[in-house]
PDB file of N, CA and C in Angstrom:
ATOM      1  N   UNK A 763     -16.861  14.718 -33.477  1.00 83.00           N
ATOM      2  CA  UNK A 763     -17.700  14.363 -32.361  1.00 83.00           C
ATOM      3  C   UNK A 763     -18.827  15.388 -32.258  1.00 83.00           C
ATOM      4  N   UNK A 764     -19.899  14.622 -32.178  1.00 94.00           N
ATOM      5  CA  UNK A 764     -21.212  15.742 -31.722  1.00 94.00           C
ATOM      6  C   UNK A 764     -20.784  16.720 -30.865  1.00 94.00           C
ATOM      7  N   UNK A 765     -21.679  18.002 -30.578  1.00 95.00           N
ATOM      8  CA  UNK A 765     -22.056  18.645 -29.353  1.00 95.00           C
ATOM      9  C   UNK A 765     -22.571  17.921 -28.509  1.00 95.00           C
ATOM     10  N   UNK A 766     -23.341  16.870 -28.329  1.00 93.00           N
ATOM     11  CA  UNK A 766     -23.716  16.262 -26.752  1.00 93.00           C
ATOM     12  C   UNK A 766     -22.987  15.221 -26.808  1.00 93.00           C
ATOM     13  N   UNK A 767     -21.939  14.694 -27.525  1.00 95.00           N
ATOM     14  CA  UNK A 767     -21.204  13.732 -27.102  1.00 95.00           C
ATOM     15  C   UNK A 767     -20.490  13.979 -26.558  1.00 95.00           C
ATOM     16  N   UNK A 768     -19.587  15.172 -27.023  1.00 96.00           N
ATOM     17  CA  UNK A 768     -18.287  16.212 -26.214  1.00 96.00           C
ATOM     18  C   UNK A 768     -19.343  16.756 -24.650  1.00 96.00           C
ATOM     19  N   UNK A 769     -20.446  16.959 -24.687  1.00 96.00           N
ATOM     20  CA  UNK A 769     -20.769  17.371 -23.139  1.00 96.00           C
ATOM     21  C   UNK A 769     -21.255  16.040 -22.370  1.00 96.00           C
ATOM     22  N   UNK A 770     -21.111  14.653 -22.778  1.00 96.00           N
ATOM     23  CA  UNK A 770     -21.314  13.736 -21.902  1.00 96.00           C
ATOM     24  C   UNK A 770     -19.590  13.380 -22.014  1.00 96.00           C
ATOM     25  N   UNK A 771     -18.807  13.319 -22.840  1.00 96.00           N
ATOM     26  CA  UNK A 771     -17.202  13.192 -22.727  1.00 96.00           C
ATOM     27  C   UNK A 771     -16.816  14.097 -21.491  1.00 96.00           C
ATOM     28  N   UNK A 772     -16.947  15.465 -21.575  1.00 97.00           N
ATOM     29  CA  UNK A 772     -16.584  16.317 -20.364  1.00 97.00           C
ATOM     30  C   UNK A 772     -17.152  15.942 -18.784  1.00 97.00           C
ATOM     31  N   UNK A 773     -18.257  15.619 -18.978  1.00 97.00           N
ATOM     32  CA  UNK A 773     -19.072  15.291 -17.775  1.00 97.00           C
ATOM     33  C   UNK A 773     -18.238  13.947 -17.064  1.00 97.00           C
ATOM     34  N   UNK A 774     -18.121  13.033 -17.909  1.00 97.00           N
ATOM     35  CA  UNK A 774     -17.697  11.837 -17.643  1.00 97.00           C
ATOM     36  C   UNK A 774     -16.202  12.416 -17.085  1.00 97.00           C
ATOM     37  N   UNK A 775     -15.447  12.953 -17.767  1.00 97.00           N
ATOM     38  CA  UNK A 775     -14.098  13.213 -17.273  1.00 97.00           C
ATOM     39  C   UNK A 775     -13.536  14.191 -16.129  1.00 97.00           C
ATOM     40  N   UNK A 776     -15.172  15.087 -16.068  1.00 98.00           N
ATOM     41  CA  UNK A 776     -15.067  15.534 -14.887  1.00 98.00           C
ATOM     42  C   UNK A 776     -14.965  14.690 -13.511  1.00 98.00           C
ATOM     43  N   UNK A 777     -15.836  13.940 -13.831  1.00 98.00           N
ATOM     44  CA  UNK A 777     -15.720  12.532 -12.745  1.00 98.00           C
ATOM     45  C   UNK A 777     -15.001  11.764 -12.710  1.00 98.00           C
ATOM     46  N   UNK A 778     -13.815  11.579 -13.526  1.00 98.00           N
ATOM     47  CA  UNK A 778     -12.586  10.781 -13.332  1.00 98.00           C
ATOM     48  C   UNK A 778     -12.043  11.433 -12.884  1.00 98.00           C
ATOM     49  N   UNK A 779     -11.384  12.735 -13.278  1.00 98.00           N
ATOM     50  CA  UNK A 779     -10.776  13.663 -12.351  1.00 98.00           C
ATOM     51  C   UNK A 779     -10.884  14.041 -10.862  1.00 98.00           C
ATOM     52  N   UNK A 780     -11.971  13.814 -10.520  1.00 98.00           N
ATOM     53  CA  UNK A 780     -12.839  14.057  -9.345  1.00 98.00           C
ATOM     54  C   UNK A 780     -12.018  12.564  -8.295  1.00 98.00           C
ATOM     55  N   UNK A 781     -12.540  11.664  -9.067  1.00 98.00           N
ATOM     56  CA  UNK A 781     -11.674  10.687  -8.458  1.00 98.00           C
ATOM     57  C   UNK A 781     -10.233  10.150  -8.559  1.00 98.00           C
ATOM     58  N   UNK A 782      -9.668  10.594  -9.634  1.00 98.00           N
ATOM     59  CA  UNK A 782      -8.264  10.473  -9.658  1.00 98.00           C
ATOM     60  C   UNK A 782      -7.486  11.472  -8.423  1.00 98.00           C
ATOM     61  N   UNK A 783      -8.182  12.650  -8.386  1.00 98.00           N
ATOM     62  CA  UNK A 783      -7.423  13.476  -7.120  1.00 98.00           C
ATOM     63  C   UNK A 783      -7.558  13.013  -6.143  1.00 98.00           C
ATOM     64  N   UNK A 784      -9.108  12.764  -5.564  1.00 98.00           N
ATOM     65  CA  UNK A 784      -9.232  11.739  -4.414  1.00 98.00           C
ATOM     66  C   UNK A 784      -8.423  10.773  -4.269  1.00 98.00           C
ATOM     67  N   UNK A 785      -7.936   9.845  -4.996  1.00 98.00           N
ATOM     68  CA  UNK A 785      -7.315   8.605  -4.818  1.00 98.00           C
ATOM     69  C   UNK A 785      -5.745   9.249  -4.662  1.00 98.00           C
ATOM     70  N   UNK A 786      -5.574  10.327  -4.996  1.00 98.00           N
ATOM     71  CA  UNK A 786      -4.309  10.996  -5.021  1.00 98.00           C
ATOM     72  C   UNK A 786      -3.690  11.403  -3.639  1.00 98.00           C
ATOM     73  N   UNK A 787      -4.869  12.119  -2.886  1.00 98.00           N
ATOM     74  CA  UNK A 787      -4.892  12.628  -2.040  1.00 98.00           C
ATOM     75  C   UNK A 787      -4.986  11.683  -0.635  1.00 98.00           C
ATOM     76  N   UNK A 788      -5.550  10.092  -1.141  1.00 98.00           N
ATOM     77  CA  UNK A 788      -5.307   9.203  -0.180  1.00 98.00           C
ATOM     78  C   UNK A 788      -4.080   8.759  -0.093  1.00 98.00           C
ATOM     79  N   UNK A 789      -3.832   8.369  -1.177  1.00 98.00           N
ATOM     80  CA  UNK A 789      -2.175   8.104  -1.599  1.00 98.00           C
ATOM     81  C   UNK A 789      -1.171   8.513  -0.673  1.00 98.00           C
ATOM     82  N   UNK A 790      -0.809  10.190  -0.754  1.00 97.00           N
ATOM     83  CA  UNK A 790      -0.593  11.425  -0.424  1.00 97.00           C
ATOM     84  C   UNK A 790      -0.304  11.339   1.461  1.00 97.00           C
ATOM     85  N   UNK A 791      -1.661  11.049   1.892  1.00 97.00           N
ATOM     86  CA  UNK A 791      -2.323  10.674   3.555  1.00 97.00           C
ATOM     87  C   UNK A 791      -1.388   9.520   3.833  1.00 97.00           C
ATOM     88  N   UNK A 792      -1.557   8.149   3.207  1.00 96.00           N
ATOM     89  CA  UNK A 792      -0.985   7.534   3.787  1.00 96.00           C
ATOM     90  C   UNK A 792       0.615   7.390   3.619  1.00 96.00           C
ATOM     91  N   UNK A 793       1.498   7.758   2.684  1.00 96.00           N
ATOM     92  CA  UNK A 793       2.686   7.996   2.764  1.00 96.00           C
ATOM     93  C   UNK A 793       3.082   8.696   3.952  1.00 96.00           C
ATOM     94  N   UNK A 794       2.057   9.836   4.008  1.00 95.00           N
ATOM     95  CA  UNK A 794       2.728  10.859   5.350  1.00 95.00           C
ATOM     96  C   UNK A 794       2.170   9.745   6.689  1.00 95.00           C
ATOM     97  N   UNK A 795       1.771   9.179   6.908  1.00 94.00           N
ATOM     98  CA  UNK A 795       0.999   8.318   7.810  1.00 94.00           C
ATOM     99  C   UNK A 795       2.587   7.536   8.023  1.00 94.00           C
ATOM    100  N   UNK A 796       3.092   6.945   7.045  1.00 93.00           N
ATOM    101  CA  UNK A 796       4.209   6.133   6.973  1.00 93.00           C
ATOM    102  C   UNK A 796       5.437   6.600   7.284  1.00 93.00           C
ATOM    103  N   UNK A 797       5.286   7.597   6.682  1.00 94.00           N
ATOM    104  CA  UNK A 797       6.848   8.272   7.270  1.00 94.00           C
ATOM    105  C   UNK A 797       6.836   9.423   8.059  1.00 94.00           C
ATOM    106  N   UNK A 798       6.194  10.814   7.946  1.00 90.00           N
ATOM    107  CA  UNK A 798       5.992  11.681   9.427  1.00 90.00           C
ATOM    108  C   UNK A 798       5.264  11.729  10.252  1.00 90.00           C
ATOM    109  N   UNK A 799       4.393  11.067   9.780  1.00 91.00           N
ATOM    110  CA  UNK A 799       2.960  11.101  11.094  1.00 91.00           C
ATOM    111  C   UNK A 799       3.217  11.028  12.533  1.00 91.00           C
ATOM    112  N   UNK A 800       3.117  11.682  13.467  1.00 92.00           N
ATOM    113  CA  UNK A 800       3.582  10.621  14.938  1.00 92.00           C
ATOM    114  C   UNK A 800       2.062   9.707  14.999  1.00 92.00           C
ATOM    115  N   UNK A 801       2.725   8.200  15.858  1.00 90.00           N
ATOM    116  CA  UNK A 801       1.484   7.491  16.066  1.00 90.00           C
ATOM    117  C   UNK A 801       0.444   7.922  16.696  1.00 90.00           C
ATOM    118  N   UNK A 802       0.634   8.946  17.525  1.00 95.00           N
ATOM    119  CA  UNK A 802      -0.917   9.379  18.093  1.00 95.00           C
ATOM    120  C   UNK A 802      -2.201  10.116  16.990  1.00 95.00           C
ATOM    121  N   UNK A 803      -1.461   9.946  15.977  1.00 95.00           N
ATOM    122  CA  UNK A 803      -2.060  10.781  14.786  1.00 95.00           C
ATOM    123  C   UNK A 803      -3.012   9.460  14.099  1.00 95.00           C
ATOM    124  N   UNK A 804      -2.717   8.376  13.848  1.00 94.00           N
ATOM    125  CA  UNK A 804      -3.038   6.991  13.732  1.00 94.00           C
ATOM    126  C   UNK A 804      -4.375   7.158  13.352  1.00 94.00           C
ATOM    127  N   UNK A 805      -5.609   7.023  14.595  1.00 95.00           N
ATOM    128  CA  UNK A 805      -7.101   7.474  14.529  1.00 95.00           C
ATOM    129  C   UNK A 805      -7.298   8.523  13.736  1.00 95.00           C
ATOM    130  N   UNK A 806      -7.020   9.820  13.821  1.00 96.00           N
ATOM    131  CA  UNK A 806      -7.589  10.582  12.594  1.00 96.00           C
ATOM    132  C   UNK A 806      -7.580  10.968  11.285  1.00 96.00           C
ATOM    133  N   UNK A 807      -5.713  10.102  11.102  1.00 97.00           N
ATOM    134  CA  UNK A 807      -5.268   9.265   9.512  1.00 97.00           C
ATOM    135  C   UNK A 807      -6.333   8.725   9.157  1.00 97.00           C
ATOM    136  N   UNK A 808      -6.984   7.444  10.140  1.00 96.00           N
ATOM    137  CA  UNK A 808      -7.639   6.370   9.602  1.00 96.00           C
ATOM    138  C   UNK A 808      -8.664   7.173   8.880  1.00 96.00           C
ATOM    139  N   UNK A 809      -9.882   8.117   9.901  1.00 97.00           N
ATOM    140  CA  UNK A 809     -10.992   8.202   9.422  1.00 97.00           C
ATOM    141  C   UNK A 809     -10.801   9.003   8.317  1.00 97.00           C
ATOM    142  N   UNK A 810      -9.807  10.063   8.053  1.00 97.00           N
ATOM    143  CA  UNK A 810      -9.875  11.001   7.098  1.00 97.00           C
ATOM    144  C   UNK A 810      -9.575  10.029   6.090  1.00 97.00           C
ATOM    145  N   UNK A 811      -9.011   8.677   5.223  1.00 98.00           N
ATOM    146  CA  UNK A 811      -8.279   7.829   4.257  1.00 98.00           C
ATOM    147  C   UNK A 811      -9.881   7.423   4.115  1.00 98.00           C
ATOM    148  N   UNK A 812     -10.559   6.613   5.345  1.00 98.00           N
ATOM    149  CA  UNK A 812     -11.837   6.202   5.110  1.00 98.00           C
ATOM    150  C   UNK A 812     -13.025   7.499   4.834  1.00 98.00           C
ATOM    151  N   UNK A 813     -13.104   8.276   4.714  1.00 98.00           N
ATOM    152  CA  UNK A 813     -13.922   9.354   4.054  1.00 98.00           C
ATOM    153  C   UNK A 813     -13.714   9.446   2.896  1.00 98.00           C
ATOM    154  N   UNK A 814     -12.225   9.764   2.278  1.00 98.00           N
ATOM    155  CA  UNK A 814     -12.150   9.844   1.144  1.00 98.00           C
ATOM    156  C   UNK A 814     -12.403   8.880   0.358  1.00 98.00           C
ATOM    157  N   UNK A 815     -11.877   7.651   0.704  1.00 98.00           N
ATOM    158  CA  UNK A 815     -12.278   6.440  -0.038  1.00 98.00           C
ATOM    159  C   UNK A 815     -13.851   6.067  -0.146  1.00 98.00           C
ATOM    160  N   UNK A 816     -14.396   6.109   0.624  1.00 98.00           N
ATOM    161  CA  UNK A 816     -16.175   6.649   0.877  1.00 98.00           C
ATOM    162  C   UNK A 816     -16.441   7.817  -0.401  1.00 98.00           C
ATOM    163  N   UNK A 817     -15.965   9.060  -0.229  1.00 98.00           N
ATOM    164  CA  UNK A 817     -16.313   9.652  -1.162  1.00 98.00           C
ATOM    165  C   UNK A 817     -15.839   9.358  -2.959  1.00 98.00           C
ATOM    166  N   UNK A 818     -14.511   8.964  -2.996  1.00 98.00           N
ATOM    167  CA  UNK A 818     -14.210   7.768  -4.373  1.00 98.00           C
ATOM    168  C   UNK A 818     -15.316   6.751  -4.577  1.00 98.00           C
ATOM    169  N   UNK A 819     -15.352   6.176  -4.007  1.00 98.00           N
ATOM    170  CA  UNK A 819     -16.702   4.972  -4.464  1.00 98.00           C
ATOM    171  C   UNK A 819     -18.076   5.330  -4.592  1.00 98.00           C
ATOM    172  N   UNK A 820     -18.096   6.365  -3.442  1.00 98.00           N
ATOM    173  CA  UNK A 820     -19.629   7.433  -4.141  1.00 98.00           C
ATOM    174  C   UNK A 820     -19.710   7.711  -5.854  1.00 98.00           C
ATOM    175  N   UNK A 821     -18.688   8.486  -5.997  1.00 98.00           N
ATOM    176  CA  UNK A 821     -18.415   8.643  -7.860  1.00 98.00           C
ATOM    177  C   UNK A 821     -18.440   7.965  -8.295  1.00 98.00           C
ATOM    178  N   UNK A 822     -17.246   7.030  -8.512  1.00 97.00           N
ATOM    179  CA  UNK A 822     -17.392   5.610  -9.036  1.00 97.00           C
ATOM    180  C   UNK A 822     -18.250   4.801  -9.341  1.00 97.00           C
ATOM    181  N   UNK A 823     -19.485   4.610  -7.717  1.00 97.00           N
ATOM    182  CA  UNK A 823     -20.308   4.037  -8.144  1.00 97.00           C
ATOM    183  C   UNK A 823     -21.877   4.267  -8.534  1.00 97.00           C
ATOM    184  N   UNK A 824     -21.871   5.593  -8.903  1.00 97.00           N
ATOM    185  CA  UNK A 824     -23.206   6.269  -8.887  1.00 97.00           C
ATOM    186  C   UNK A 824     -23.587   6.355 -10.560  1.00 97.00           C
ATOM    187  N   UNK A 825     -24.585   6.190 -10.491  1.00 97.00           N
ATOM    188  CA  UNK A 825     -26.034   5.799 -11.157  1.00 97.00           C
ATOM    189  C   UNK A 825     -25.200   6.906 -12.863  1.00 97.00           C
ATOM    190  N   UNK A 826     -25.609   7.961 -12.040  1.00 96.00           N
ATOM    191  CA  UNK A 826     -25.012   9.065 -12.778  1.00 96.00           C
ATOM    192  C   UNK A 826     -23.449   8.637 -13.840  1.00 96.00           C
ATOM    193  N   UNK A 827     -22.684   8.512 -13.062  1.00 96.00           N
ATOM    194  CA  UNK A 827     -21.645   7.670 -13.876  1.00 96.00           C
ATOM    195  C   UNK A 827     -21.820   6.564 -14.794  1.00 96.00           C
ATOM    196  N   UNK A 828     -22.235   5.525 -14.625  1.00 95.00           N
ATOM    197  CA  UNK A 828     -22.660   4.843 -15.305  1.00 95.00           C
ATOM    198  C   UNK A 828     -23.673   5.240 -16.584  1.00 95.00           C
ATOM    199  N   UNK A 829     -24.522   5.520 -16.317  1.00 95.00           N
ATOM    200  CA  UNK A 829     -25.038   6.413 -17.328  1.00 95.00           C
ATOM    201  C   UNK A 829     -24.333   7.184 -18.022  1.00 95.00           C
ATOM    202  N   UNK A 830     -23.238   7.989 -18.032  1.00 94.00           N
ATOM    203  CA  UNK A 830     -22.271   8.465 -18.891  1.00 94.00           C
ATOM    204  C   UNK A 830     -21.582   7.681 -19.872  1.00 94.00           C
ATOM    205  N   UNK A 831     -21.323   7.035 -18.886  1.00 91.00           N
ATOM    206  CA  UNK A 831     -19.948   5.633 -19.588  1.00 91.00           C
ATOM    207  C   UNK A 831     -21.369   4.883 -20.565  1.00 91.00           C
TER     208      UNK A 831
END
């Protein structure tokens, strides 16, 4: 493999990684949401699951990415 193929390979996989933890970390949120959370906790589960997922689809769907792939 080239030198700039291996630094668009890394780049690219930096950004899967980026989003594989994110999606990890929602994962993660809502299990505890399911089993220890108390319900008054409910509202700030939600928005923190919806940020992250906001920030996953930012990566996912940016210009930049695509252009890698």
């Amino acid at each position: 493999m080239s030198p700039a193929v291996q630094e668009i390979y890394q780049q690219y996989r930096q950004k899967a990684l980026k989003i594989a933890d994110l999606e990890a970390t929602q994962a993660l949120l809502a299990w505890d949401k399911e089993v220890y959370m108390p319900p008054a906790g409910n509202a700030a589960r939600a928005r923190q699951l919806a940020l992250l997922a906001g920030m996953s689809y930012e990566i996912a769907a940016s210009d930049e990415l695509g252009e890698l792939l």
